mmCIF file of C-alpha atoms in Angstrom:
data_model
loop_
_atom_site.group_PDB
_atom_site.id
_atom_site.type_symbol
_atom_site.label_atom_id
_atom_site.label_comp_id
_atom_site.label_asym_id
_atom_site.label_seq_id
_atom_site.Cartn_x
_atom_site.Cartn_y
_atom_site.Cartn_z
ATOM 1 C CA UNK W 1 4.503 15.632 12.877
ATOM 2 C CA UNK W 2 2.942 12.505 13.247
ATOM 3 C CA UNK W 3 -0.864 12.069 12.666
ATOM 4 C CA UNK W 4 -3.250 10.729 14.603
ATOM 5 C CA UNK W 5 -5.823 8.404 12.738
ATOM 6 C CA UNK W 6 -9.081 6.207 13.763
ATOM 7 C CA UNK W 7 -10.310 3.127 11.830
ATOM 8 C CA UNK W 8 -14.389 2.447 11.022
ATOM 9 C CA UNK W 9 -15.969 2.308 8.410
ATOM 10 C CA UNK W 10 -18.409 4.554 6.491
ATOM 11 C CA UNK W 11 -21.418 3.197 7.748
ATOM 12 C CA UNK W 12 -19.916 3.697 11.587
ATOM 13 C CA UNK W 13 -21.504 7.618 11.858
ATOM 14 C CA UNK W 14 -22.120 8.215 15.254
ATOM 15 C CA UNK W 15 -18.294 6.642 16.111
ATOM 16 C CA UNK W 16 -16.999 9.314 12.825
ATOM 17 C CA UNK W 17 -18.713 12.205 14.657
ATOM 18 C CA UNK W 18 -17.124 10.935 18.100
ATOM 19 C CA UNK W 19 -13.688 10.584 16.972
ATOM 20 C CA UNK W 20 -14.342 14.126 14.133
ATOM 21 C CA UNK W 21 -14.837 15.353 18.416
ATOM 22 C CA UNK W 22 -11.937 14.344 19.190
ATOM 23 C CA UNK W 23 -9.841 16.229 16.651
ATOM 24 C CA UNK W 24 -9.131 13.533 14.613
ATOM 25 C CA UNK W 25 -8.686 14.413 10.752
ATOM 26 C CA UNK W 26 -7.058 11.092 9.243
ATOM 27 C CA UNK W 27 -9.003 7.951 9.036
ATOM 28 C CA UNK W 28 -7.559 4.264 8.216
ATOM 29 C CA UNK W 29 -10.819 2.389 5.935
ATOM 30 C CA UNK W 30 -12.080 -0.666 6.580
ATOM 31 C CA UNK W 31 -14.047 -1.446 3.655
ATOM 32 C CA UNK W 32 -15.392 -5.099 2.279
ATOM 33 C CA UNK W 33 -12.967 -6.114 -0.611
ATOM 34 C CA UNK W 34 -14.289 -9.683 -1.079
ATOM 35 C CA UNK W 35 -15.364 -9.757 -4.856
ATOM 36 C CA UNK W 36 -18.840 -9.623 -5.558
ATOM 37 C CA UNK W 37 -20.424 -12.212 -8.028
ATOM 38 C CA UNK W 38 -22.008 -11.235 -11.049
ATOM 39 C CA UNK W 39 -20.756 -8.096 -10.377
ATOM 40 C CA UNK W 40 -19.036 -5.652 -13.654
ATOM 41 C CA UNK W 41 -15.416 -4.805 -13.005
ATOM 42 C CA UNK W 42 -16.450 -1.106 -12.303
ATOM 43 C CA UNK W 43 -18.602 -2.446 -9.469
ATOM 44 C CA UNK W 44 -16.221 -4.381 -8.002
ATOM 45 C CA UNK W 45 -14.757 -2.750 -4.695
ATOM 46 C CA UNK W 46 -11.530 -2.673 -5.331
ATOM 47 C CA UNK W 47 -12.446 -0.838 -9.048
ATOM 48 C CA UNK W 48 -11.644 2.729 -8.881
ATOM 49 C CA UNK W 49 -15.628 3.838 -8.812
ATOM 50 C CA UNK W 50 -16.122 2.259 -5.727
ATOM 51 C CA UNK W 51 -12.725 2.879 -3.828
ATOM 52 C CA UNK W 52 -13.570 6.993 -4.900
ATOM 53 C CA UNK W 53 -17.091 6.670 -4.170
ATOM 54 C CA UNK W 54 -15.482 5.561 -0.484
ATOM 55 C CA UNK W 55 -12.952 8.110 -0.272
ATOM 56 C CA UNK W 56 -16.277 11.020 -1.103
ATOM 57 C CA UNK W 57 -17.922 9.951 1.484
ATOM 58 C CA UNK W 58 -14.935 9.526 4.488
ATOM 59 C CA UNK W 59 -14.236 13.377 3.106
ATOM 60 C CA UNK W 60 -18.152 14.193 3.428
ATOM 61 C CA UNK W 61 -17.529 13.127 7.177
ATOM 62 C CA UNK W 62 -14.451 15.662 7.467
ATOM 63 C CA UNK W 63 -12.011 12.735 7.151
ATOM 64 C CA UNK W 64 -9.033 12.144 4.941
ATOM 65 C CA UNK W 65 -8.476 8.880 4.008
ATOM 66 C CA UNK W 66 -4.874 7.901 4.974
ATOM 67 C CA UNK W 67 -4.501 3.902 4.858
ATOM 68 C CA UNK W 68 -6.863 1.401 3.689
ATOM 69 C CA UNK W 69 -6.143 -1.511 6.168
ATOM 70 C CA UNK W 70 -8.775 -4.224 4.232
ATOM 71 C CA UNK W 71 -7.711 -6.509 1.798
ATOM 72 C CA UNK W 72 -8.665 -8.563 -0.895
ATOM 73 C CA UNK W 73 -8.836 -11.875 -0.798
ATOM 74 C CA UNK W 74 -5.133 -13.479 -0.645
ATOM 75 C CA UNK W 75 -5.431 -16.417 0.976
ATOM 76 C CA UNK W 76 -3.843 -18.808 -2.061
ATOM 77 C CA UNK W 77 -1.375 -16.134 -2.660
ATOM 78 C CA UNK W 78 -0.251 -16.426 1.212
ATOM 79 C CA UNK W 79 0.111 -20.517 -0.001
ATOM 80 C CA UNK W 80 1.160 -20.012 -3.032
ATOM 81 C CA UNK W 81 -1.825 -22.430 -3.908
ATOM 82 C CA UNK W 82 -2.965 -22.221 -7.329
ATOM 83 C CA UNK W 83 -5.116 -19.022 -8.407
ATOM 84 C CA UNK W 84 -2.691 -17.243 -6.955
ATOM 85 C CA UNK W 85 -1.584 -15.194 -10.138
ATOM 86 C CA UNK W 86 -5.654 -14.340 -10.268
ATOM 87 C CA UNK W 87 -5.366 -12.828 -6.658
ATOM 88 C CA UNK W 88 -2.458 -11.132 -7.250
ATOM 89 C CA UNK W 89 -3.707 -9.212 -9.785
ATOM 90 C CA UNK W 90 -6.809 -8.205 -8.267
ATOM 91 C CA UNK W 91 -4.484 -6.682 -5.898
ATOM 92 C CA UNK W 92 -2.444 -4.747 -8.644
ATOM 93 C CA UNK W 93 -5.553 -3.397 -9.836
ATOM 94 C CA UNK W 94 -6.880 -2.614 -6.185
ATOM 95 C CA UNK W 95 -3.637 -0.927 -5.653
ATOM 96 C CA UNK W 96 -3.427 0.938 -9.060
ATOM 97 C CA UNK W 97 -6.870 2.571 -8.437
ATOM 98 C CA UNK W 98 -5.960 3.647 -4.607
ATOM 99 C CA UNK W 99 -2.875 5.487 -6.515
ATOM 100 C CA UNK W 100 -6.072 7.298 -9.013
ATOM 101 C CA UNK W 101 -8.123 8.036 -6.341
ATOM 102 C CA UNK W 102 -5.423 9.407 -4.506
ATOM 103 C CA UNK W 103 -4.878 6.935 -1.564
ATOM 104 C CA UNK W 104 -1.782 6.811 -0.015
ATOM 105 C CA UNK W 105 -1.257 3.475 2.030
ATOM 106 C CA UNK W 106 -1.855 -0.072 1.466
ATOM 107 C CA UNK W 107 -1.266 -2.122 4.554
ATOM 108 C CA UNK W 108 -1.094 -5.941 3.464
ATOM 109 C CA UNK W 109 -0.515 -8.799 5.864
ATOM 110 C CA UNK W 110 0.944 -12.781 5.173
ATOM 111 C CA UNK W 111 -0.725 -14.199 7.783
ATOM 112 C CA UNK W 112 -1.675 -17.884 6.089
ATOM 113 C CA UNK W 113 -4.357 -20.443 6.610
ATOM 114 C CA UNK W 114 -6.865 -18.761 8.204
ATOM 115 C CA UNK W 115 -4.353 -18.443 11.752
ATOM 116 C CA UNK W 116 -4.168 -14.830 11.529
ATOM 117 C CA UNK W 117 -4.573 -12.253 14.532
ATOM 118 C CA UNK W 118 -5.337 -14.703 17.195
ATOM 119 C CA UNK W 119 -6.392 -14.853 20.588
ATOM 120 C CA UNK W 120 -6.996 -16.873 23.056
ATOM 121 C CA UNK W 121 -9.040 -15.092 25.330
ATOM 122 C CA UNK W 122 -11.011 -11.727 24.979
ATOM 123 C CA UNK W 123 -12.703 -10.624 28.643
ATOM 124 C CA UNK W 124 -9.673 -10.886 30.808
ATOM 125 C CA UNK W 125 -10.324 -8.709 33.511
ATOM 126 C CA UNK W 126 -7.824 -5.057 33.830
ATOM 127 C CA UNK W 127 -7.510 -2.074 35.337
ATOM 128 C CA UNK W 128 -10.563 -1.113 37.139
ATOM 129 C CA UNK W 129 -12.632 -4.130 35.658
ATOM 130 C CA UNK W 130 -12.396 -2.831 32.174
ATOM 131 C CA UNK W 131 -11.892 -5.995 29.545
ATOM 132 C CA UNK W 132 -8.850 -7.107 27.383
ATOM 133 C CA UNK W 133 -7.861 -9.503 25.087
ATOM 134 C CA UNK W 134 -4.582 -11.685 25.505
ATOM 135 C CA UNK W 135 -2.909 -15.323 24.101
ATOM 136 C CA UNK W 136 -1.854 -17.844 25.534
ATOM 137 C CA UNK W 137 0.416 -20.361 23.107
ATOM 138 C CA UNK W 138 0.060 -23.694 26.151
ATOM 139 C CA UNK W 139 -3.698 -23.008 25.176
ATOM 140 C CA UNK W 140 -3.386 -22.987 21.219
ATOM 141 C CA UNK W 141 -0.165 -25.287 21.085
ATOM 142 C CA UNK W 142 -3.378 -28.382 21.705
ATOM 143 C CA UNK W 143 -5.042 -27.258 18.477
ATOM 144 C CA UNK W 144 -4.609 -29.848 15.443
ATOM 145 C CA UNK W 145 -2.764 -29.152 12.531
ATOM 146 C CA UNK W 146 -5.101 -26.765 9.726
ATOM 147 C CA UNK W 147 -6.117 -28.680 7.029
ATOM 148 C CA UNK W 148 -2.969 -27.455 5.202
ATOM 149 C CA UNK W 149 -0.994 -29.220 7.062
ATOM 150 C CA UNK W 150 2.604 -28.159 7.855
ATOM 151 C CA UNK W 151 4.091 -24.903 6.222
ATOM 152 C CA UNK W 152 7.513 -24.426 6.112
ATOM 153 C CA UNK W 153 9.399 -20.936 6.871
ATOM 154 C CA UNK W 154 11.188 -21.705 3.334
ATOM 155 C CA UNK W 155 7.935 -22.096 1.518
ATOM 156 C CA UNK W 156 6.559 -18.740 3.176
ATOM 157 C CA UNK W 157 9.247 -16.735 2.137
ATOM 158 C CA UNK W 158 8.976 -18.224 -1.104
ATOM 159 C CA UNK W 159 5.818 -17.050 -1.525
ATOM 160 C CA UNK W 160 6.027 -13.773 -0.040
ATOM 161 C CA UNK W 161 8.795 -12.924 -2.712
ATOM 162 C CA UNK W 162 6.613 -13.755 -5.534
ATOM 163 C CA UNK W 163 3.887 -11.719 -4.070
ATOM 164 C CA UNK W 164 5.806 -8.618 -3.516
ATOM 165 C CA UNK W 165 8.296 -8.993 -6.955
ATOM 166 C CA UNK W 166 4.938 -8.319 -8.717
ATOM 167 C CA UNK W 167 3.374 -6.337 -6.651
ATOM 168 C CA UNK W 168 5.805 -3.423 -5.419
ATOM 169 C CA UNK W 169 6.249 -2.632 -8.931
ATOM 170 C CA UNK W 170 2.724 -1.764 -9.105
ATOM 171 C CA UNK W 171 2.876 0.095 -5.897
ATOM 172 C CA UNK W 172 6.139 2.339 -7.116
ATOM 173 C CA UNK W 173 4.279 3.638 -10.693
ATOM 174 C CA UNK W 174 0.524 4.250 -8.070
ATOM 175 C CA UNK W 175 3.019 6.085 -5.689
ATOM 176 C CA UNK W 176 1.294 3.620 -2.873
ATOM 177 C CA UNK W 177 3.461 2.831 0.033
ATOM 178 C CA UNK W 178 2.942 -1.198 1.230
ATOM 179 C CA UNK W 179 3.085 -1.306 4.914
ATOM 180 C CA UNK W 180 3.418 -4.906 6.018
ATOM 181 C CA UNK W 181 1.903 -5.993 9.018
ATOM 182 C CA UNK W 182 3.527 -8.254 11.678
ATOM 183 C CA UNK W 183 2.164 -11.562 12.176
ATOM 184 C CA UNK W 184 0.245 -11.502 15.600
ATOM 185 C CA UNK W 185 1.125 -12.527 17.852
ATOM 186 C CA UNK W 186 4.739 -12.933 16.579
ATOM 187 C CA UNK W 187 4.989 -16.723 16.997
ATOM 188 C CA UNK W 188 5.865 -19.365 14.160
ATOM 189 C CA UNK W 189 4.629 -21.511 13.714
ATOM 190 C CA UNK W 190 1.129 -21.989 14.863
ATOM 191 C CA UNK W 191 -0.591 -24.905 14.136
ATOM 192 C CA UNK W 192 1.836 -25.690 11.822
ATOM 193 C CA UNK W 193 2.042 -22.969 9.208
ATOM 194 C CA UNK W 194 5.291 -20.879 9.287
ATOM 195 C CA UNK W 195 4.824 -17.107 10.708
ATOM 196 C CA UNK W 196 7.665 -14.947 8.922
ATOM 197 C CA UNK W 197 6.375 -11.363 10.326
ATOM 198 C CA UNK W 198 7.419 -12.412 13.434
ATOM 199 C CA UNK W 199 11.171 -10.528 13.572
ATOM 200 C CA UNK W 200 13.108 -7.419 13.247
ATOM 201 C CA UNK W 201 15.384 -9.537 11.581
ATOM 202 C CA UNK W 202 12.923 -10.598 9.353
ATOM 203 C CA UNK W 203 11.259 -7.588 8.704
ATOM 204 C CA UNK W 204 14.525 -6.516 7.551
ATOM 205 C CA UNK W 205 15.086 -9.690 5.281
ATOM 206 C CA UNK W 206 11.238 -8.528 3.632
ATOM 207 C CA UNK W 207 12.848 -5.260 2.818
ATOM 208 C CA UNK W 208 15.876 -6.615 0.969
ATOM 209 C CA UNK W 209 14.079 -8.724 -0.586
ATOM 210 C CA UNK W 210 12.389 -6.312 -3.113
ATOM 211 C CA UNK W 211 14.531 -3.415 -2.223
ATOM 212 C CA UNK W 212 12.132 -0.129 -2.710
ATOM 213 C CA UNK W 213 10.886 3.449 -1.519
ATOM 214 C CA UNK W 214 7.419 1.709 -1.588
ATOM 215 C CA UNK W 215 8.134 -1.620 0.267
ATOM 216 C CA UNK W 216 8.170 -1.043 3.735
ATOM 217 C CA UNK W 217 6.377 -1.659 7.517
ATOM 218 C CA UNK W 218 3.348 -1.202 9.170
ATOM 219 C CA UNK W 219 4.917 -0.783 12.690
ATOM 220 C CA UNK W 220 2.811 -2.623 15.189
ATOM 221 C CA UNK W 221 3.783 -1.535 18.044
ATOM 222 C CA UNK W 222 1.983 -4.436 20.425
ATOM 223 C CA UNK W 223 3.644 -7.119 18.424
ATOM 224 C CA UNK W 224 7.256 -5.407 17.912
ATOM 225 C CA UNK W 225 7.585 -4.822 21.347
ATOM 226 C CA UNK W 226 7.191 -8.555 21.926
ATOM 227 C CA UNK W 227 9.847 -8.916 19.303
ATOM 228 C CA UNK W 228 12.364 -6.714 20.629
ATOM 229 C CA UNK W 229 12.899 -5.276 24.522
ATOM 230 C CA UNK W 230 13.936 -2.384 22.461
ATOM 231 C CA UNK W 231 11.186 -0.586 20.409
ATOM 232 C CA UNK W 232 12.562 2.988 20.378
ATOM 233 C CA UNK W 233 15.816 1.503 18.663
ATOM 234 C CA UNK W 234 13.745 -0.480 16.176
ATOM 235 C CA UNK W 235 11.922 2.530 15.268
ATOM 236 C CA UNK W 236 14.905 4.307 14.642
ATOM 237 C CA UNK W 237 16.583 1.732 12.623
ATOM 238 C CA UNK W 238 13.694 0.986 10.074
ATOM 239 C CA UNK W 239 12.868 5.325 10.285
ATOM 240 C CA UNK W 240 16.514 5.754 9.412
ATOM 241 C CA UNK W 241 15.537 4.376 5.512
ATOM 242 C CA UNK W 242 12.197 5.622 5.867
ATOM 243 C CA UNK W 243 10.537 2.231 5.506
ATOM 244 C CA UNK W 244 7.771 3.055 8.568
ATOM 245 C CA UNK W 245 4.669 3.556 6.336
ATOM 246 C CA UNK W 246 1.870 3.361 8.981
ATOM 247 C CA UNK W 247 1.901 3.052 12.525
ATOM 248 C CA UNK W 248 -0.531 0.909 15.501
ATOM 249 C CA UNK W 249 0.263 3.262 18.309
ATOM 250 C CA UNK W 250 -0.659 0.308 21.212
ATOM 251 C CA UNK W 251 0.863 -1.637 24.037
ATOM 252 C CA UNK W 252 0.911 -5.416 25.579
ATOM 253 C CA UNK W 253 2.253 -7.097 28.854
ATOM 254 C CA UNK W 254 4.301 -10.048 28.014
ATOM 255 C CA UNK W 255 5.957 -12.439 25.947
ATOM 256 C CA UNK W 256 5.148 -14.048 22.474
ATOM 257 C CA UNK W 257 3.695 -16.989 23.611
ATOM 258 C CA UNK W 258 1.897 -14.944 26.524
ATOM 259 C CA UNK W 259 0.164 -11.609 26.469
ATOM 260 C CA UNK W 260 -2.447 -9.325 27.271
ATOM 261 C CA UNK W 261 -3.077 -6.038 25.947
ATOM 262 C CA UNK W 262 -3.119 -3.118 27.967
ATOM 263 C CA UNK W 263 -4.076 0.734 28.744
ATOM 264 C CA UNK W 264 -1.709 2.757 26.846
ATOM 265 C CA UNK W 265 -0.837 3.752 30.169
ATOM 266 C CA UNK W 266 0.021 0.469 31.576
ATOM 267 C CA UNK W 267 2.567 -1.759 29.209
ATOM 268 C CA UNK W 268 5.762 -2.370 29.204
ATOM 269 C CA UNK W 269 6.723 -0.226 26.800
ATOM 270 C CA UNK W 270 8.263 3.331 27.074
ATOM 271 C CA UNK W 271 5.608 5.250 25.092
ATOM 272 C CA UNK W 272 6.701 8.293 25.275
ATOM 273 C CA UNK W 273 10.328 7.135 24.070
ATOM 274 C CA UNK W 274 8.345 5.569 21.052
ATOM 275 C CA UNK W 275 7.161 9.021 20.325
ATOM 276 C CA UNK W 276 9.982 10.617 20.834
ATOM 277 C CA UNK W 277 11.891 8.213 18.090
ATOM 278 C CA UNK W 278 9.246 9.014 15.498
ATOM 279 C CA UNK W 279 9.934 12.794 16.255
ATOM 280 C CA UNK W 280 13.566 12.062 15.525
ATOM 281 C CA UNK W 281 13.414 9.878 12.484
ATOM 282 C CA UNK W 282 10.744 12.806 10.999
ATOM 283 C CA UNK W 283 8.186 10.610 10.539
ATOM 284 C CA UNK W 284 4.790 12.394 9.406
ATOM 285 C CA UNK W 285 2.255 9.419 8.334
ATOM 286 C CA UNK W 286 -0.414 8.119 10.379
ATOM 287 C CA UNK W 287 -0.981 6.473 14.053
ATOM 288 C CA UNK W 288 -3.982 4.774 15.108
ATOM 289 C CA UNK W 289 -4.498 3.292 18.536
ATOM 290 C CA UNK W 290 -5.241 -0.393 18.099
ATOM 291 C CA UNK W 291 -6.731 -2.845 20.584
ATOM 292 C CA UNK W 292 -7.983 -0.647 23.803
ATOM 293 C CA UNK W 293 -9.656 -2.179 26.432
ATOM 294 C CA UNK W 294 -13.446 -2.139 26.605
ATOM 295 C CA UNK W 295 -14.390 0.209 29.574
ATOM 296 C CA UNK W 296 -17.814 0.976 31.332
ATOM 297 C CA UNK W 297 -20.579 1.899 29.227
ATOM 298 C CA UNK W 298 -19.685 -0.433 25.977
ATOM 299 C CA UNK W 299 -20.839 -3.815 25.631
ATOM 300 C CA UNK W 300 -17.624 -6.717 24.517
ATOM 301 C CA UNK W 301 -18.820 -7.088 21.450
ATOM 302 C CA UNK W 302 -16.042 -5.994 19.120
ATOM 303 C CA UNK W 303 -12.782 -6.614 21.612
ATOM 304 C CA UNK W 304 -10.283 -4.604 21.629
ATOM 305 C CA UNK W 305 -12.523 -1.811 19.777
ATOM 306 C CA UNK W 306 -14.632 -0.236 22.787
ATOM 307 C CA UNK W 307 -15.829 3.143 21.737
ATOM 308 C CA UNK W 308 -15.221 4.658 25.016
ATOM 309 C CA UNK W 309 -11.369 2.806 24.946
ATOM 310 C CA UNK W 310 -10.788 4.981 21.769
ATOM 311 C CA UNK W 311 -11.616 8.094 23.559
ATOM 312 C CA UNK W 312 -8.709 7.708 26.259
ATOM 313 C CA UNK W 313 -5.962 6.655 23.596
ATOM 314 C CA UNK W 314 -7.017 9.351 21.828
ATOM 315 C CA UNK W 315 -6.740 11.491 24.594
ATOM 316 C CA UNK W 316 -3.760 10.173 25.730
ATOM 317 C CA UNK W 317 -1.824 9.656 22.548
ATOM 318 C CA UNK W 318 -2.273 13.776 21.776
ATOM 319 C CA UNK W 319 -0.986 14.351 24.948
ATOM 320 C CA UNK W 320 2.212 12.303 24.725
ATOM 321 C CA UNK W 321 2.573 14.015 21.111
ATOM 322 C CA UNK W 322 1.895 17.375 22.265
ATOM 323 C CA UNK W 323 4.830 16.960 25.339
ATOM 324 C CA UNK W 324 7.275 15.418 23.185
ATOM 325 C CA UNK W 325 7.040 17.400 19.905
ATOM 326 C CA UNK W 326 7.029 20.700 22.139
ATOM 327 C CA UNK W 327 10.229 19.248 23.417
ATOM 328 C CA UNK W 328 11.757 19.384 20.432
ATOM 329 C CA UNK W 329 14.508 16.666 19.083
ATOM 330 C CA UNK W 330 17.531 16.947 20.873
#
């Protein structure tokens, strides 16, 4: 069955008791991996001291540790700038010591430049007054060039394969699954640099690049579903090879170059087919909900991570599994 996970981190303890409240067991960490200077290598926090020292206290909170969504720094590896190699293999060693400590999930992303998860706007007004984010590409279409200039597709996949020929190696002797995230939202390019994660067909083409067990997708569901007006099928097709390592269990209203995010209740997507498709494929790694809408009683300041907004996808995501796995696969 698929779990249900929350992300904080360990300092968060009042949202770790909320969510422990809810019935949640799995967490996804989000933990700073930006090196720190002067620092030994067994202090560092991708060493293994630090990344079990994490781990001991998410399971002091009740909490198993099932993805570690932060990353360390791989911005010139994204560019293939040079330093790259010296990235890279801070990653290797992050990824060697989650596969010590017992850490079963890496999810990576190749968003370059600094244009990452972007959007445009984050107090759109939704259901019942209750705030959202959403992007609007005629808005970020006027902003200039980064000061890379322009990135081409070719030189982004270029890239990507050097990054994963040395690194899913790494992951197959740690026995830590890469889950790649999409580019979001799934738009290349934006201010010039190339966006790759931004297809099925692509997603595929990461795949076969470094064909492994161990190299496979962190299935977004917000930014799929603007990549496909099938979801259900995509899930199937990618849970057919087993290559869905970690899941954002979310929904959007839209297209690529305009969205908002929504209710779980209130996309476009058919959520409860969604479920039903990682039923059927046996899927039996983690969900989180990702991007709810800040509702009365929380302030704006984290978008898209209102404490209350966690408590109805919670609630509503164990419904939806609890009526479709009761179902049974047909």
């Amino acid at each position: 069955m698929i779990q249900i996970a929350e992300v904080f981190s360990p300092q968060q303890e009042s949202l770790a008791r909320m969510v422990k409240q809810c019935g949640v067991e799995h967490v996804v960490a989000m933990i700073n991996l930006r090196p720190k200077e002067g620092a030994s290598d067994d202090e560092q926090p991708w060493s293994y001291e630090s990344l079990a020292r994490v781990d001991e206290e998410y399971n002091e909170a009740g909490f198993e540790m099932a993805v570690i969504e932060s990353r360390p720094p791989m911005h010139k590896t994204k560019l293939g700038l040079d330093g790259r190699d010296e990235e890279i293999e801070v990653i290797c060693e992050f990824i060697r010591n989650m596969g010590r400590v017992g850490i079963p999930c890496w999810c990576p992303e190749f968003m370059a430049g600094g244009v990452q998860v972007l959007r445009t706007s984050t107090n759109i007004v939704s259901r019942g007054g209750a705030l959202v984010t959403g992007y609007d590409h005629a808005i970020m279409s006027k902003e200039p060039l980064t000061e890379y200039g322009e990135v081409s597709e070719d030189k982004m996949w270029s890239n990507l394969e050097y990054f994963l020929e040395r690194v899913v190696p790494v992951a197959e002797t740690a026995d830590v699954k890469l889950a790649m995230h999409p580019d979001d939202p799934p738009l290349s390019p934006i201010r010039g640099i190339a966006r790759i994660m931004s297809s099925v067909d692509n997603y595929q083409r990461m795949i076969d690049l470094v064909p492994s067990a161990h190299n496979g997708v962190a299935l977004c569901q917000g930014n799929f579903g603007l990549m496909t007006n099938d979801l259900p099928a995509a899930i199937r097709r990618f849970g057919a090879d087993d290559k869905i390592h970690f899941v954002h269990f979310r929904d959007v209203r839209g297209t690529p170059e305009s969205f908002v995010e929504t209710f779980h209740d209130e996309g476009q997507t058919d959520m409860y087919a969604c479920m039903e498709a990682y039923r059927d494929i046996g899927f039996e790694g983690v969900l989180r909900p990702d991007h709810v809408p800040t509702m009365e009683g929380d302030d704006n300041d984290r978008p898209g991570y209102s404490s209350v907004g966690r408590l109805f996808a919670i609630g509503y995501i164990k419904g939806l599994r609890e009526a479709v796995y009761k179902q049974g696969s047909v």
